[in-house]
Coordinates of C-alpha atoms in Angstrom, one line a residue:
M201 CA -27.3 31.3 13.4
N202 CA -29.2 33.2 10.6
K203 CA -31.1 31.3 7.9
R204 CA -28.5 32.1 5.2
Q205 CA -25.6 30.8 7.3
S206 CA -27.7 27.7 8.2
S207 CA -28.4 27.0 4.5
L208 CA -24.8 27.4 3.6
E209 CA -23.6 24.9 6.2
T210 CA -26.3 22.5 5.1
T211 CA -25.0 22.8 1.5
I212 CA -21.4 22.3 2.5
L213 CA -22.4 19.2 4.5
I214 CA -24.3 17.7 1.5
I215 CA -21.3 18.4 -0.7
E216 CA -19.0 16.6 1.7
L217 CA -21.4 13.7 1.9
L218 CA -21.5 13.4 -1.9
K219 CA -17.7 13.5 -2.2
R220 CA -17.4 10.6 0.3
I221 CA -20.0 8.2 -1.1
P222 CA -18.1 5.6 -3.1
K223 CA -19.2 4.0 -6.4
S224 CA -18.2 0.3 -6.0
W225 CA -19.0 -0.5 -2.4
G226 CA -21.5 0.6 0.3
I227 CA -20.6 3.1 3.1
T228 CA -22.7 3.4 6.2
A229 CA -24.0 6.6 7.8
Q230 CA -21.8 5.9 10.8
E231 CA -18.7 5.6 8.6
L232 CA -19.6 8.9 6.9
K233 CA -20.1 10.5 10.4
A234 CA -16.6 9.4 11.4
Q235 CA -15.0 10.8 8.2
L236 CA -16.8 14.1 8.6
A237 CA -15.6 14.4 12.2
E238 CA -12.0 14.0 11.0
I239 CA -12.3 17.3 9.1
G240 CA -14.1 19.1 11.9
M241 CA -17.7 18.6 10.8
D242 CA -19.1 16.8 13.8
R243 CA -22.8 16.1 13.1
D244 CA -25.2 13.8 14.8
I245 CA -26.1 10.5 13.1
H246 CA -29.8 11.4 12.6
T247 CA -28.8 14.6 10.7
I248 CA -26.6 12.5 8.4
Q249 CA -29.2 9.8 7.9
R250 CA -31.8 12.4 7.1
H251 CA -29.6 14.0 4.4
L252 CA -28.7 10.6 2.9
K253 CA -32.4 9.7 2.7
S254 CA -33.1 13.0 0.8
L255 CA -30.2 12.3 -1.6
V256 CA -31.5 8.8 -2.3
E257 CA -35.1 10.1 -2.9
S258 CA -33.8 12.9 -5.1
S259 CA -33.9 12.5 -8.9
H260 CA -30.7 14.6 -9.2
F261 CA -28.3 12.2 -7.7
P262 CA -28.3 8.5 -8.7
I263 CA -27.5 7.1 -5.3
D264 CA -28.5 3.6 -4.2
M265 CA -29.3 2.5 -0.7
D266 CA -28.8 -1.1 0.4
D267 CA -31.5 -1.6 3.0
R268 CA -31.4 -5.4 3.1
S269 CA -29.8 -5.3 6.6
K270 CA -28.8 -2.7 9.1
P271 CA -26.7 -0.6 9.0
Y272 CA -27.8 0.6 5.5
G273 CA -25.1 1.1 2.9
Y274 CA -25.0 3.9 0.4
R275 CA -23.2 4.1 -3.0
W276 CA -23.4 5.7 -6.4
S277 CA -25.3 3.6 -8.9
N278 CA -23.4 1.8 -11.6
Q279 CA -24.4 4.3 -14.3
A280 CA -23.3 7.3 -12.2
V281 CA -20.1 9.1 -12.9
G282 CA -19.7 10.1 -9.2
F283 CA -19.2 13.5 -7.8
T284 CA -16.3 16.0 -7.9
V285 CA -16.2 19.7 -7.2
N286 CA -13.7 20.3 -9.9
S287 CA -12.3 18.0 -12.7
M288 CA -8.7 16.8 -13.0
S289 CA -6.3 18.4 -15.4
I290 CA -4.6 16.3 -18.1
Q291 CA -1.4 16.4 -16.0
E292 CA -3.3 15.1 -12.9
S293 CA -5.0 12.5 -15.0
L294 CA -1.7 11.2 -16.3
I295 CA -0.2 11.0 -12.8
L296 CA -3.2 9.1 -11.5
Q297 CA -3.3 6.7 -14.3
M298 CA 0.5 6.0 -13.9
A299 CA 0.0 5.5 -10.2
H300 CA -2.9 3.1 -10.5
E301 CA -0.7 0.0 -11.2
T302 CA 1.4 0.6 -8.1
L303 CA -1.5 1.6 -5.8
K304 CA -3.7 -1.4 -6.6
N305 CA -1.5 -3.8 -4.5
L306 CA -0.7 -1.4 -1.7
L307 CA -4.2 -0.1 -0.8
P308 CA -7.2 -1.9 0.7
S309 CA -9.5 -3.1 -2.1
S310 CA -12.3 -1.1 -0.5
L311 CA -10.3 2.1 -0.9
M312 CA -9.3 1.2 -4.5
D313 CA -12.9 0.6 -5.2
S314 CA -13.8 4.1 -3.8
M315 CA -11.1 5.5 -6.1
S316 CA -12.6 3.9 -9.2
G317 CA -14.5 7.0 -10.2
F318 CA -11.2 9.0 -10.2
F319 CA -9.4 6.4 -12.3
E320 CA -12.3 6.4 -14.8
E321 CA -12.3 10.2 -14.9
A322 CA -8.6 10.2 -15.6
N323 CA -9.1 7.8 -18.5
R324 CA -11.9 9.9 -19.9
N325 CA -9.9 13.1 -19.6
I326 CA -7.0 11.6 -21.5
S327 CA -9.2 10.0 -24.2
H328 CA -11.2 13.2 -24.7
A329 CA -8.3 15.6 -24.6
Q330 CA -8.0 18.0 -27.6
D331 CA -4.7 16.4 -28.5
P332 CA -4.9 12.9 -26.8
A333 CA -2.1 11.4 -28.9
K334 CA 0.5 13.2 -26.8
E335 CA -1.0 12.1 -23.5
I336 CA -1.4 8.5 -24.6
Q337 CA 2.1 8.5 -26.1
W338 CA 3.6 9.7 -22.7
L339 CA 2.3 6.5 -21.0
S340 CA 4.5 4.5 -23.5
K341 CA 7.5 6.8 -23.0
V342 CA 8.1 5.9 -19.3
V343 CA 8.7 2.6 -17.7
V344 CA 10.1 1.2 -14.4
A345 CA 13.0 -1.0 -15.4
P346 CA 13.7 -4.1 -13.2
E347 CA 17.1 -4.4 -11.5
T348 CA 17.0 -8.2 -11.4
Q349 CA 15.7 -10.9 -13.6
P350 CA 12.0 -10.0 -14.1
L351 CA 9.5 -12.6 -12.9
L352 CA 5.8 -12.9 -13.5
P353 CA 3.7 -12.4 -10.3
P354 CA 2.4 -15.7 -8.8
E355 CA -1.4 -16.3 -9.1
L356 CA -3.2 -14.6 -6.3
Q357 CA -6.9 -15.1 -5.5
P358 CA -8.7 -11.7 -5.7
E359 CA -11.0 -12.6 -2.7
V360 CA -7.9 -13.5 -0.6
F361 CA -6.4 -10.0 -1.2
N362 CA -9.8 -8.4 -0.5
Q363 CA -10.2 -10.1 2.8
V364 CA -6.6 -9.6 3.9
S365 CA -6.6 -5.9 3.0
C366 CA -10.0 -5.5 4.8
A367 CA -8.7 -7.1 8.0
L368 CA -5.5 -5.2 7.8
Y369 CA -7.3 -1.9 7.3
N370 CA -9.8 -2.5 10.2
N371 CA -7.4 -4.1 12.6
C372 CA -9.5 -7.3 12.7
W373 CA -8.4 -10.9 13.2
L374 CA -8.1 -13.0 10.0
D375 CA -8.9 -16.6 9.5
I376 CA -6.8 -18.2 6.8
T377 CA -6.1 -21.5 5.1
Y378 CA -2.4 -21.6 4.2
R379 CA -0.1 -23.9 2.2
N380 CA 3.5 -23.4 3.2
A381 CA 6.6 -23.9 1.0
G382 CA 6.7 -27.6 2.1
G383 CA 3.1 -28.2 0.8
D384 CA 1.5 -28.6 4.3
V385 CA -1.9 -27.0 4.5
K386 CA -3.0 -25.5 7.9
E387 CA -5.8 -23.3 9.2
K388 CA -4.8 -20.4 11.4
T389 CA -6.2 -17.2 12.9
I390 CA -3.7 -14.4 12.5
M391 CA -3.3 -10.7 13.4
P392 CA -2.4 -8.9 10.2
L393 CA 0.2 -6.1 10.9
G394 CA 1.6 -5.0 7.5
L395 CA 1.7 -5.6 3.8
A396 CA 4.9 -5.5 1.7
Q397 CA 5.4 -5.8 -2.0
Q398 CA 8.7 -7.4 -3.0
G399 CA 9.2 -7.6 -6.7
P400 CA 6.1 -9.3 -8.1
R401 CA 5.1 -10.9 -4.8
L402 CA 3.0 -9.7 -1.8
Y403 CA 3.9 -10.6 1.8
L404 CA 1.8 -10.2 5.0
V405 CA 3.6 -9.6 8.3
C406 CA 1.4 -11.1 11.0
R407 CA 1.3 -12.8 14.4
F408 CA -0.4 -16.1 15.0
K409 CA -3.1 -16.1 17.7
G410 CA -1.5 -17.0 21.0
Y411 CA 2.0 -16.0 19.9
E412 CA 4.0 -12.8 20.1
D413 CA 6.6 -13.3 17.4
D414 CA 6.2 -11.7 13.9
R415 CA 6.0 -13.9 10.9
I416 CA 5.9 -13.4 7.1
L417 CA 3.3 -15.2 4.9
A418 CA 3.1 -15.1 1.1
L419 CA -0.3 -14.0 -0.1
H420 CA -0.2 -16.3 -3.1
R421 CA 0.1 -19.3 -0.8
M422 CA -3.2 -18.5 1.0
I423 CA -5.9 -20.8 -0.2
S424 CA -8.6 -18.8 1.5
A425 CA -9.0 -15.9 3.9
R426 CA -11.9 -14.4 5.9
S427 CA -11.8 -11.2 7.8
T428 CA -13.6 -11.6 11.1
S429 CA -15.4 -8.9 13.0
M430 CA -13.1 -9.3 16.1
P431 CA -10.9 -6.3 16.5
F432 CA -7.5 -6.2 18.0
E433 CA -5.2 -3.5 19.4
H434 CA -2.3 -2.9 17.0
P435 CA 0.9 -3.7 18.8
V436 CA 2.7 -0.5 19.9
N437 CA 6.1 -2.3 19.6
F438 CA 5.6 -3.1 15.9
D439 CA 7.0 -0.7 13.2
L440 CA 6.7 -2.0 9.6
K441 CA 9.4 0.4 8.3
Q442 CA 11.8 -0.6 11.0
Y443 CA 10.9 -4.3 10.2
S444 CA 11.8 -3.7 6.6
D445 CA 14.9 -1.7 7.4
E446 CA 16.2 -4.7 9.4
A447 CA 16.1 -6.8 6.2
R448 CA 13.4 -9.1 7.6
F449 CA 11.9 -9.5 4.1
T450 CA 15.3 -10.5 2.7
F451 CA 16.2 -13.2 5.3
G452 CA 18.0 -10.9 7.7
E453 CA 17.6 -10.6 11.5
G454 CA 18.4 -6.8 11.9
R455 CA 22.1 -7.4 12.6
K456 CA 24.3 -4.4 11.5
V457 CA 27.7 -5.1 10.1
K458 CA 30.6 -3.0 8.7
L459 CA 31.0 -4.3 5.2
S460 CA 34.3 -3.7 3.3
F461 CA 35.4 -5.1 0.0
R462 CA 37.4 -4.3 -3.1
I463 CA 35.7 -4.2 -6.5
N464 CA 36.7 -3.8 -10.1
K465 CA 36.2 -0.2 -11.3
D466 CA 33.8 -1.1 -14.1
A467 CA 31.7 -3.3 -11.8
G468 CA 31.8 -0.9 -8.9
L469 CA 31.2 2.6 -10.4
H470 CA 27.5 2.4 -9.8
I471 CA 28.0 1.8 -6.1
L472 CA 29.7 5.2 -5.8
E473 CA 26.7 6.8 -7.6
S474 CA 24.0 4.8 -5.6
R475 CA 25.6 4.3 -2.2
L476 CA 25.0 1.3 0.1
S477 CA 24.6 3.6 3.2
E478 CA 24.9 7.2 4.3
D479 CA 28.3 6.5 5.9
Q480 CA 29.8 4.8 2.8
T481 CA 33.4 5.7 2.1
Y482 CA 35.7 4.6 -0.6
S483 CA 39.3 4.9 -1.8
E484 CA 40.4 4.7 -5.3
H485 CA 43.2 2.4 -6.4
E486 CA 44.8 1.8 -9.8
D487 CA 42.6 -1.2 -10.7
C488 CA 39.7 -1.1 -8.2
Y489 CA 37.7 0.8 -5.6
E490 CA 37.9 -0.1 -1.9
I491 CA 34.4 0.4 -0.4
S492 CA 33.3 0.4 3.2
A493 CA 29.7 0.9 4.5
S494 CA 27.4 0.0 7.4
V495 CA 24.6 -2.4 6.2
V496 CA 22.2 -4.9 7.6
D497 CA 23.4 -8.5 7.2
S498 CA 21.1 -10.7 5.2
R499 CA 21.0 -13.5 2.7
Q500 CA 20.2 -10.9 0.0
L501 CA 23.5 -9.1 0.8
E502 CA 25.3 -12.4 0.4
W503 CA 23.6 -13.0 -2.9
W504 CA 24.4 -9.5 -4.1
L505 CA 28.1 -9.8 -3.3
N506 CA 28.3 -13.3 -4.9
G507 CA 26.7 -11.8 -8.0
F508 CA 30.0 -9.9 -8.7
G509 CA 31.9 -13.1 -8.9
E510 CA 35.7 -12.5 -9.3
D511 CA 35.1 -8.7 -9.7
A512 CA 34.8 -8.4 -5.9
W513 CA 37.3 -9.6 -3.4
D514 CA 38.7 -9.0 0.1
I515 CA 35.2 -9.1 1.4
S516 CA 34.8 -8.6 5.2
C517 CA 31.8 -8.2 7.5
Q518 CA 32.5 -7.0 11.0
A519 CA 29.7 -6.9 13.6
V520 CA 28.8 -3.3 14.6
D521 CA 28.6 -2.6 18.3
K522 CA 25.0 -1.4 19.1
E523 CA 26.3 1.1 21.6
A524 CA 28.6 2.5 18.9
E525 CA 25.6 3.2 16.7
V526 CA 23.9 5.5 19.2

């Protein structure tokens, strides 16, 4: 390898390191090594540590090193704006700012902290735009409208979410103190498997230590949580999407039924536009629609049907043969 090529590879390595150093939390040399390996830049730990040491000692990059205990952690200082190769456009800044509210409850807090520089850059781009009024106005021109009665989110301890997301991200056992719906307080060690947002509430799918069944715990009922350093193998038989598709979060047990009912035309038109399932069929009568669809049976389905009152009738739910589904 000639000197010019070696210098270029070193420069690229340093750029990749700078891009991956977060602002709000420390990252270790070993973690950076793993991230670089994922993009095909497999470097030995001593090389990465040497470059990190040079960056910390350089006056050009305000990077702090936490050397109170090993492994050392690296982060941009509070006054730093971070590092990006190119800046975001106004359109990208708008998208990121709009996504922030949704992302903050669905990503580990450590990853959200690492994104703080991007969110700050998005805010700066919009506020310093040549004609910022249009960008700012756009944020007030779009909204996600609730389908049901809106509820305020229950109070959630920030540290609880931090510890839960950390354990979930790292596949580590989680120690919790939990108050159930009946008011009983218990201490448990759980295996976190998935996080779901349902309306204003967050739920954790988990398994209690020593058990194989999946359970759902409301995060706002957790009094305390502590991520341990004990890792576990994520169960190969657990699929969060399938778990949700089986209506587990809406008091279902995954049982498929063939639903059929008649509904007043005014009340049922939206069901023709937003179907219950891919196999939904309907026939039109003088005063109503007759609708049929394969759905997962759940308490939520029952509540939804009851919400139509006298506008829906002749309701029938027939169990679907599992062999017939294949």
